[in-house]
XYZ file of C-alpha atoms in Angstrom:
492
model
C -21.256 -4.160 17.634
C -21.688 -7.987 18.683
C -18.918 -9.928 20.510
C -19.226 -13.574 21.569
C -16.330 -15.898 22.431
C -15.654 -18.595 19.598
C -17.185 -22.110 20.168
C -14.051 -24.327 19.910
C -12.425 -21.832 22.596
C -12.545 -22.629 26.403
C -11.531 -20.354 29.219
C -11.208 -21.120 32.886
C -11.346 -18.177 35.408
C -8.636 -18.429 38.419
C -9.534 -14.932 40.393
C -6.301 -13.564 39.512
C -5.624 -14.997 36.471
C -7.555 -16.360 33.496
C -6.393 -19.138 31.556
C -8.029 -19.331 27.382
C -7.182 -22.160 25.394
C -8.249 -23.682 21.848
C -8.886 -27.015 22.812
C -8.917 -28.230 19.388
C -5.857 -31.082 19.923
C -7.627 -33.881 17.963
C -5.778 -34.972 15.418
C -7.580 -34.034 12.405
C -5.505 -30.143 12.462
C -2.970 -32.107 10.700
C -4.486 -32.696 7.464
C -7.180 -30.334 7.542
C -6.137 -26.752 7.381
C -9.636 -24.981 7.689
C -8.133 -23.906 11.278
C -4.684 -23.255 12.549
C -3.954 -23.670 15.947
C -3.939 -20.721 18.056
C -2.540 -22.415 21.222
C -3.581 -20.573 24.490
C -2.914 -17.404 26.821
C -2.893 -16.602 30.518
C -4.389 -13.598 31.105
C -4.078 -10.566 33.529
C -6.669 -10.308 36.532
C -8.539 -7.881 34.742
C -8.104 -9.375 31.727
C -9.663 -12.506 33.592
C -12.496 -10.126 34.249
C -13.075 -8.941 30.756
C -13.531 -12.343 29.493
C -15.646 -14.110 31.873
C -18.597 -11.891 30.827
C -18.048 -12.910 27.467
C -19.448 -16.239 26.826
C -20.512 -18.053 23.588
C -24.154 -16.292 22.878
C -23.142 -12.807 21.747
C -23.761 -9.853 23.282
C -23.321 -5.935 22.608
C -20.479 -3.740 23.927
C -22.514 -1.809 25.872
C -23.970 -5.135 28.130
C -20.507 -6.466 28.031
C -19.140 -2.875 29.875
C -22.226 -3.030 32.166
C -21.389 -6.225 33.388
C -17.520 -5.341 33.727
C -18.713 -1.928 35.111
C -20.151 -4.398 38.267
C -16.665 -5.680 39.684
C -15.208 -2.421 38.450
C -17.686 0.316 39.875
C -14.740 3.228 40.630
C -14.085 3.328 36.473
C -16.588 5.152 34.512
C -18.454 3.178 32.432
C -16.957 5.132 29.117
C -13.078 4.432 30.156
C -14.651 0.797 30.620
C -16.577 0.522 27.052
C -13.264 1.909 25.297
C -11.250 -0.396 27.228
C -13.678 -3.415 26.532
C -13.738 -2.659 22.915
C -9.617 -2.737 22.285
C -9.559 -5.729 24.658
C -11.944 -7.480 22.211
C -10.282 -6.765 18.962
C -7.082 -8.165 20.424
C -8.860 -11.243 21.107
C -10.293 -11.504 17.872
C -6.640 -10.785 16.283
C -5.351 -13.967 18.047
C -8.515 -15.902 17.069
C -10.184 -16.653 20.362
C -13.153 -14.301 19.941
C -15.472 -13.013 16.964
C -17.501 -9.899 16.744
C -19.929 -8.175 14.163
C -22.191 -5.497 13.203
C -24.902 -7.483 13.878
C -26.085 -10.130 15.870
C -26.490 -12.167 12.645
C -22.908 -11.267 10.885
C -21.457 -12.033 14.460
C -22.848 -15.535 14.662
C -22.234 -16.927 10.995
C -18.355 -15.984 12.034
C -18.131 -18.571 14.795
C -17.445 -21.103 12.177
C -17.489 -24.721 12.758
C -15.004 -27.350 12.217
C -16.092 -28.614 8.591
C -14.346 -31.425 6.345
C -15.406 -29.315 3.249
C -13.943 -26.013 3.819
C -10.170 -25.145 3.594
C -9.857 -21.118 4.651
C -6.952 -21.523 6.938
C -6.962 -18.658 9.616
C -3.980 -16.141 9.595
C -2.983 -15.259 13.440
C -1.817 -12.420 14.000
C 0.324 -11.434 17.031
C -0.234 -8.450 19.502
C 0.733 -7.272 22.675
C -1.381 -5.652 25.763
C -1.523 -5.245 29.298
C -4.426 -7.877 28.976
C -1.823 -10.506 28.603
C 0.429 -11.674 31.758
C 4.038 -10.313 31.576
C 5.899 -12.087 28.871
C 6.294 -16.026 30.187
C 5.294 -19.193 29.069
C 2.487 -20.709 29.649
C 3.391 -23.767 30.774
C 6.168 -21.564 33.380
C 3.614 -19.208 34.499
C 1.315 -21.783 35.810
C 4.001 -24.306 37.134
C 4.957 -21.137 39.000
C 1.791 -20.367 39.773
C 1.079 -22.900 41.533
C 4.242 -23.217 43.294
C 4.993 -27.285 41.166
C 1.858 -28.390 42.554
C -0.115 -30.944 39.803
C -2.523 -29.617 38.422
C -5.272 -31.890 37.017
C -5.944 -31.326 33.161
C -6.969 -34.331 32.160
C -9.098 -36.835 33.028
C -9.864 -40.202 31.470
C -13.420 -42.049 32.815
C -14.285 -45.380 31.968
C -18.301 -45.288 31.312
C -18.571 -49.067 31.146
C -15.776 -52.195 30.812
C -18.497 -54.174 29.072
C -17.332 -54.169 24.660
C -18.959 -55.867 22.273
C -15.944 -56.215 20.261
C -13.201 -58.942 21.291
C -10.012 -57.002 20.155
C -7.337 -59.640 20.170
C -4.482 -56.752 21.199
C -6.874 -55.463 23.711
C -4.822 -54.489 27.253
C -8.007 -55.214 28.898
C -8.817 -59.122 29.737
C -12.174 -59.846 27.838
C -13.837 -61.694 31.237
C -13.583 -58.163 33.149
C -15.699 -56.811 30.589
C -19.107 -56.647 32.738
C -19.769 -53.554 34.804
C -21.144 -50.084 34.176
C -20.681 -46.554 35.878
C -23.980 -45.822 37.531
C -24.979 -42.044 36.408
C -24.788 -40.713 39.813
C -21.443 -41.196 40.462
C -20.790 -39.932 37.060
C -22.473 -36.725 37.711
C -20.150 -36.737 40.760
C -17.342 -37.413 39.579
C -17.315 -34.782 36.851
C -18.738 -32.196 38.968
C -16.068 -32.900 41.234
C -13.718 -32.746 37.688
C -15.081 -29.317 37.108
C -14.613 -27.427 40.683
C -10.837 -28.824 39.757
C -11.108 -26.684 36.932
C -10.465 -29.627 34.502
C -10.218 -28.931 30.981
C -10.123 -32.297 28.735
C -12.076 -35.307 29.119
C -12.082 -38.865 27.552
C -14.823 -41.439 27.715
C -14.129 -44.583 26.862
C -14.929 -48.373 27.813
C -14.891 -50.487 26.747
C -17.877 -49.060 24.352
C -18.766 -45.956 25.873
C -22.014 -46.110 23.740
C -23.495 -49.434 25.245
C -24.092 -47.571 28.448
C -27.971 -46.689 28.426
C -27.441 -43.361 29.716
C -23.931 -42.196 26.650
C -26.054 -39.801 25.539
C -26.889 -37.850 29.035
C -23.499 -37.950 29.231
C -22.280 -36.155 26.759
C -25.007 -33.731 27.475
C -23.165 -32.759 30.609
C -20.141 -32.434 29.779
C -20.992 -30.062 27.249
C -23.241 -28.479 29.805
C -19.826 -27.959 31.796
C -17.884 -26.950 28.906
C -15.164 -29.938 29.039
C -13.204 -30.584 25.864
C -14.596 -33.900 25.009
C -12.642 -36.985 23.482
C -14.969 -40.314 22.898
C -13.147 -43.356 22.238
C -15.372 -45.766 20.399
C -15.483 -48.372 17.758
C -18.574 -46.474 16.514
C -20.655 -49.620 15.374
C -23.331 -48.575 17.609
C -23.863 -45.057 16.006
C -27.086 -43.728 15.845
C -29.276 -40.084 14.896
C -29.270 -39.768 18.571
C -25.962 -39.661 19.716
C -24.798 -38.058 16.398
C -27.428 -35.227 17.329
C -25.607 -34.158 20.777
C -22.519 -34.858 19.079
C -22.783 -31.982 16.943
C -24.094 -30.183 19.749
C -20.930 -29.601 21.449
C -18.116 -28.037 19.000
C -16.012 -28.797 21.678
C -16.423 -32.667 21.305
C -14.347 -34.993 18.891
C -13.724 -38.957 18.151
C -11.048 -41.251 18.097
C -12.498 -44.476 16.193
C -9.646 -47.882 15.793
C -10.233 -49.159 12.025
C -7.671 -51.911 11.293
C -7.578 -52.573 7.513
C -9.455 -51.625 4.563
C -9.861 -55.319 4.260
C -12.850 -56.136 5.711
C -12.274 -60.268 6.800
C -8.835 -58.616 8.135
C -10.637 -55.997 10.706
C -12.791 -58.306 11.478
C -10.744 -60.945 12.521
C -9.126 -58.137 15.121
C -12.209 -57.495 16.024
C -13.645 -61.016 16.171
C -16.753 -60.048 15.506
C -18.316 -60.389 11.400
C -19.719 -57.352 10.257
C -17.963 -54.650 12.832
C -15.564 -53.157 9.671
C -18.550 -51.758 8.017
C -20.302 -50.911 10.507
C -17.676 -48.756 12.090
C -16.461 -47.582 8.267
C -20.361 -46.435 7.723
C -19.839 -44.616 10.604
C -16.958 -42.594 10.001
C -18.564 -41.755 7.023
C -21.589 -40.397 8.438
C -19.377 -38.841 11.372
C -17.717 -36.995 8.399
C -21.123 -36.167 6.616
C -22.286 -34.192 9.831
C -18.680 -32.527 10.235
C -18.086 -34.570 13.406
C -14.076 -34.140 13.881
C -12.498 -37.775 14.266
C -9.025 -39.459 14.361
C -8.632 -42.926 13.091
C -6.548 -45.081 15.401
C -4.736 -47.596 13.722
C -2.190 -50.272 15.769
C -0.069 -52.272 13.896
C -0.052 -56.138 14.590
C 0.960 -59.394 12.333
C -2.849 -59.341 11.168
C -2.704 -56.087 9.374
C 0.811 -55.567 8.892
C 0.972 -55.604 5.185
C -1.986 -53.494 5.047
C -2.539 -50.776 7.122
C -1.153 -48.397 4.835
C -4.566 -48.666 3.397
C -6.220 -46.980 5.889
C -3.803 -43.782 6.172
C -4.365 -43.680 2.375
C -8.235 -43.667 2.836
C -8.386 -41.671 5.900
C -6.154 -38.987 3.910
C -8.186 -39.509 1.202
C -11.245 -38.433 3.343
C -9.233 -35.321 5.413
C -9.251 -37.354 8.161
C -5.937 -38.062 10.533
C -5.328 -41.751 11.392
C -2.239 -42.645 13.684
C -0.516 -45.548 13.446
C 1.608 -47.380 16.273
C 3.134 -50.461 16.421
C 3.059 -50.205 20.639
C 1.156 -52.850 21.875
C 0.909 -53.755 25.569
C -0.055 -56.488 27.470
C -2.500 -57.197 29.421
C -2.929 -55.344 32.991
C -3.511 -58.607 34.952
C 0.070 -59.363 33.830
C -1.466 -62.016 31.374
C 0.119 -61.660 27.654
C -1.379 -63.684 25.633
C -2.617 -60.507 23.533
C 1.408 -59.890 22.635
C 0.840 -62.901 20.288
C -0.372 -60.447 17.882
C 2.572 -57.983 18.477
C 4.998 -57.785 16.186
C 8.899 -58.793 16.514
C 11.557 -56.706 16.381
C 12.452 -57.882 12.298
C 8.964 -57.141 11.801
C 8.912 -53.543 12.811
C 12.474 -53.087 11.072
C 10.565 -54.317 8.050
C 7.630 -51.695 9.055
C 10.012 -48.571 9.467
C 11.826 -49.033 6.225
C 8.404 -49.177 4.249
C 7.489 -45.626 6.218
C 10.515 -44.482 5.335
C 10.160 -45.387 1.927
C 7.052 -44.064 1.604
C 7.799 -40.163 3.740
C 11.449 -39.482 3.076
C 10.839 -37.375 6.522
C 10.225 -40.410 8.245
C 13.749 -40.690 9.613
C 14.768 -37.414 9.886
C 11.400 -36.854 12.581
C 12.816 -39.464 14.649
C 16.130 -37.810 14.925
C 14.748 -34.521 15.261
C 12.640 -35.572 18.148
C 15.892 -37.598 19.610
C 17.794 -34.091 19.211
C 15.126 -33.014 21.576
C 15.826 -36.188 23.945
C 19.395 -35.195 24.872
C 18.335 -32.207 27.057
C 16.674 -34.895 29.377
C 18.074 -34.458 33.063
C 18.058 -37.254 35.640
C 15.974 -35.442 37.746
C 12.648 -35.055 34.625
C 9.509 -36.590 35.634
C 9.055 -39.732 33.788
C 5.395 -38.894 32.649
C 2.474 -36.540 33.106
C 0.691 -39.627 34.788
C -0.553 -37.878 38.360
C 1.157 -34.867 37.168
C -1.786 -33.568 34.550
C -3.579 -36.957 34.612
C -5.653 -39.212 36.383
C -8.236 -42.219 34.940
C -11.424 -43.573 36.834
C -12.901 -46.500 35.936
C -16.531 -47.665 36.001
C -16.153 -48.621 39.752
C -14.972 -45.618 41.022
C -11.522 -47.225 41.170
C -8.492 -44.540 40.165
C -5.650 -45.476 38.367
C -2.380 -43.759 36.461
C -3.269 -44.040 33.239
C -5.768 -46.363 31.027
C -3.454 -49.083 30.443
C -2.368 -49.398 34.200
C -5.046 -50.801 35.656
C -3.885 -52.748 38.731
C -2.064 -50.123 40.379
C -5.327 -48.409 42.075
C -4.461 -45.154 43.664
C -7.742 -44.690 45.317
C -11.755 -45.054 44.837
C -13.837 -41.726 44.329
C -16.281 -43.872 46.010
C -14.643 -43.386 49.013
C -12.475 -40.546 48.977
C -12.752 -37.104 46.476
C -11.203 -36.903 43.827
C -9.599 -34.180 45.131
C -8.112 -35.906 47.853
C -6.788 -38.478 45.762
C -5.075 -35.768 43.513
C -3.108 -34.359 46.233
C -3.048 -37.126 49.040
C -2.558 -40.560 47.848
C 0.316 -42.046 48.651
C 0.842 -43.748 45.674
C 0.058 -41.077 43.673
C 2.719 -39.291 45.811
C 5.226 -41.991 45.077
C 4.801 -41.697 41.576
C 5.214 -38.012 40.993
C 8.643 -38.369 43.097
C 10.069 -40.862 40.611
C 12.383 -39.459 38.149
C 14.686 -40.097 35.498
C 17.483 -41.303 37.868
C 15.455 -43.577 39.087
C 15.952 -45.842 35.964
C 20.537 -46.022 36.071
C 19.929 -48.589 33.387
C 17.988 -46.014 30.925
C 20.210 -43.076 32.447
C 22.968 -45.063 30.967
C 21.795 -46.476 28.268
C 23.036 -44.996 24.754
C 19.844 -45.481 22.697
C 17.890 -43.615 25.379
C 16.958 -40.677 22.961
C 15.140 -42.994 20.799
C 12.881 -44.293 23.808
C 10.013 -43.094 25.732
C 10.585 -44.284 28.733
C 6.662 -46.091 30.106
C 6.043 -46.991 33.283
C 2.898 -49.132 32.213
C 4.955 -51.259 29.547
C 7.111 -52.677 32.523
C 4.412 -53.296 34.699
C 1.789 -54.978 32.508
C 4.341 -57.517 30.965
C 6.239 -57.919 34.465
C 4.724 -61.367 36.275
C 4.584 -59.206 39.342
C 3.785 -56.090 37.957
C 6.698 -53.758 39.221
C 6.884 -50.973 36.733
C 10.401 -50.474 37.276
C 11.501 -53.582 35.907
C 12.902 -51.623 32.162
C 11.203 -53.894 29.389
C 13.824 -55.372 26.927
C 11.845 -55.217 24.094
C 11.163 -51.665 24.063
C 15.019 -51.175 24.094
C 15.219 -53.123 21.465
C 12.584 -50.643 19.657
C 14.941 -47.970 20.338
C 18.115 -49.297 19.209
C 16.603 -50.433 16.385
C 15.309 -46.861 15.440
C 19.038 -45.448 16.137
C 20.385 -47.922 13.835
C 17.943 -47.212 11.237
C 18.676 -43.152 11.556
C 22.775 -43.475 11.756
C 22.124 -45.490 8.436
C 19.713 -43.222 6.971
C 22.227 -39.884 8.410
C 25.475 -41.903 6.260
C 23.295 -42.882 3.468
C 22.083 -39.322 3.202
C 25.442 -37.991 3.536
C 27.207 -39.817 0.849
C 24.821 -39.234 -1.471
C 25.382 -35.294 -1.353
């Protein structure tokens, strides 16, 4: 009998605890039922144990119980093999390992993420001594670790320089120049990894204009990072697309505007980019690279970006849309031009709601979920789970929030940063109460309250200065659902 652990599956080893997750949160599991989620597990000590000899080649029970048989030498290696074995079968019940008769039958099981197969997975639950006593996740490990942050996430910035001219873009076009060099990349994720970091984004602006993308990518997979690339894919190529599908733990986030292509184009300002990046989702799905489409609503493509949910849906694919557009982090905002006004989104909600008669009631279920909110909740998982680093070592909150630099990994480690910077300090002491006016305010479970949005559209940048026209987002959404609620009532 063969065991290996699945390839979309990623496990971190804490000494007395081991942590398994899938990583698969791109967006793509919500249209595409080939996999269900299975979520993730903290495991015992010697659970911990059992899995870290397991990694993703396969190997026979009686290696596996030699190897286990190493940090467990006063159990005989029989009470070891049995133990192995039922240990393994529970795993492969919740979906995080496979096994096989062979080393062949074992192998064709790891299945890949495909666009052309829909077997959903049925999970089934089970209970062991493998598990850590019935808690949360989440609870276990913010008890764990006494409420210290933890750092889950990281962001990096490969390279500012685009060669696309978004005209919503947060970033102003004449910073666009620099480049990480590939040492302090190296650095900087090894530095990610001894954190025991789990997800990673690369962005740029284009990730792939930086000489050495591909290397990249290589080493993150080499560390076993969860991978999200942000890219307008028009610089594709049988390259990267080959260490793309190398790593099963990798997946892309791509912007596509309209289905008109003078429309995207003119977001883009550059001729040419819509089929460029539309040839390339195509070939991303054609080599069962998972993807999200990213799709921001502005007054360019209001009246058609319907288009591309309808083809991405059309093509299995998940494509957000969001009408959240921010302005520039050098407090400039001549990108909000493009941004729609308030009449305009009104006019945008009603044709959702048209179209998904859920539409509405998701908003008010996720408001339901808003009135437990205590003044004393963090206002974000910025420096609580997150951190970004830009292409000059320079770290920051969160993408958008550029200007408020928290330290340089040039200079200090990472590490340091995490759990010494004063401003990183500061923020993680805000809370809730912190804000009276959205305390107060009665449309507050209709708003996510962003730090970002007051600072990059405040002259000054103070992030506590509430922005007025995100208020008037949420009242406008609580209007819209009290109608939609007496609408929906009266017509029973």
């Amino acid at each position: 009998m063969y065991f290996k652990q699945k390839s979309n599956v990623i496990f971190r080893n804490y000494g007395s605890f081991g942590y398994i997750s899938d990583i698969r949160n791109f967006g793509y599991k919500q249209t595409n039922n080939n996999e269900n989620h299975i979520g993730d597990k903290i495991l015992s000590e010697s659970g911990a144990v059992f899995l870290s000899v397991l990694g993703r080649k396969a190997q026979t029970l009686d290696e596996l119980a030699t190897k286990i048989n190493r940090q467990f030498s006063d159990v005989d290696i029989k009470t070891i093999k049995n133990d192995a074995r039922e240990f393994y079968y529970m795993l492969e019940r919740e979906g995080f390992i496979v096994y096989g008769d062979t080393l062949q039958e074992c192998n064709e099981k790891d299945t890949r993420f495909s666009y052309k197969t829909l077997n959903p997975q049925i999970i089934k639950d089970s209970s062991s001594t493998i598990w850590h006593p019935e808690k949360s996740t989440q609870d276990f490990l913010k008890e764990y670790f006494k409420g210290k942050p933890q750092l889950i996430y990281a962001h990096i910035e490969v390279i500012s320089k685009c060669n696309e001219r978004c005209i919503h873009c947060y970033i102003p076009h004449d910073t666009k120049v620099s480049h990480i060099e590939p040492d302090l990349f190296y650095d900087v994720l090894e530095q990610c990894r001894n954190m025991r970091l789990l997800h990673l984004t690369i962005s740029g602006g284009e990730p792939m204009l930086h000489k050495n993308f591909c290397d990249f990518l290589r080493k993150c997979r080499e560390y076993d990072f969860s991978v999200n690339v942000l890219s307008n894919l028009t610089l594709l190529n049988d390259e990267i697309i080959k260490e793309m599908k190398a790593n099963p733990l990798l997946g892309i986030q791509v912007s596509l505007y309209s289905m008109d292509s003078n429309i995207h184009d003119e977001i883009t300002q550059v001729k040419g980019s819509f089929e460029k990046t539309k040839s390339a989702i195509l070939k991303l799905i054609e080599n069962d690279i998972p993807l999200q489409i990213s799709c921001p609503i502005i007054k360019q493509n209001k009246n058609c970006y319907n288009d591309v949910i309808k083809w991405a849906k059309k093509h299995r694919i998940h494509a957000g849309d969001d009408f959240v557009i921010i302005a520039r982090y050098n407090h400039t905002t001549q990108n909000l031009s493009c941004r729609l006004s308030i009449n305009e989104i009104k006019e945008v909600i009603s044709d959702k709601a048209a179209n998904d008669s859920k539409y509405l009631e998701q908003i008010e279920i996720e408001a339901e979920k808003s009135k437990n909110i205590t003044p004393n909740d963090f206002i974000c998982s910025v420096c609580e789970s997150s951190i970004c680093i830009a292409d000059n070592g320079n770290v920051y909150p969160c993408a958008g929030w550029q200007d408020y630099i928290v330290g340089n990994v040039k200079e200090t480690s990472l590490k340091e940063i995490w759990d010494y910077s004063e401003k990183v300090q500061h923020l993680r002491g805000l809370r809730k109460e912190d804000f009276p006016k959205c305390i107060q305010c009665s449309e507050k479970e209709f708003c996510t309250m962003c730090m970002v949005r007051n600072a990059n559209e405040h002259p000054l940048g103070d992030p506590m200065v509430v922005n007025e026209y995100f208020c008037n987002i949420a009242k406008l959404n609580k209007e819209m659902v009290l109608e939609w609620k007496h609408n929906h009532t009266n017509s029973k």
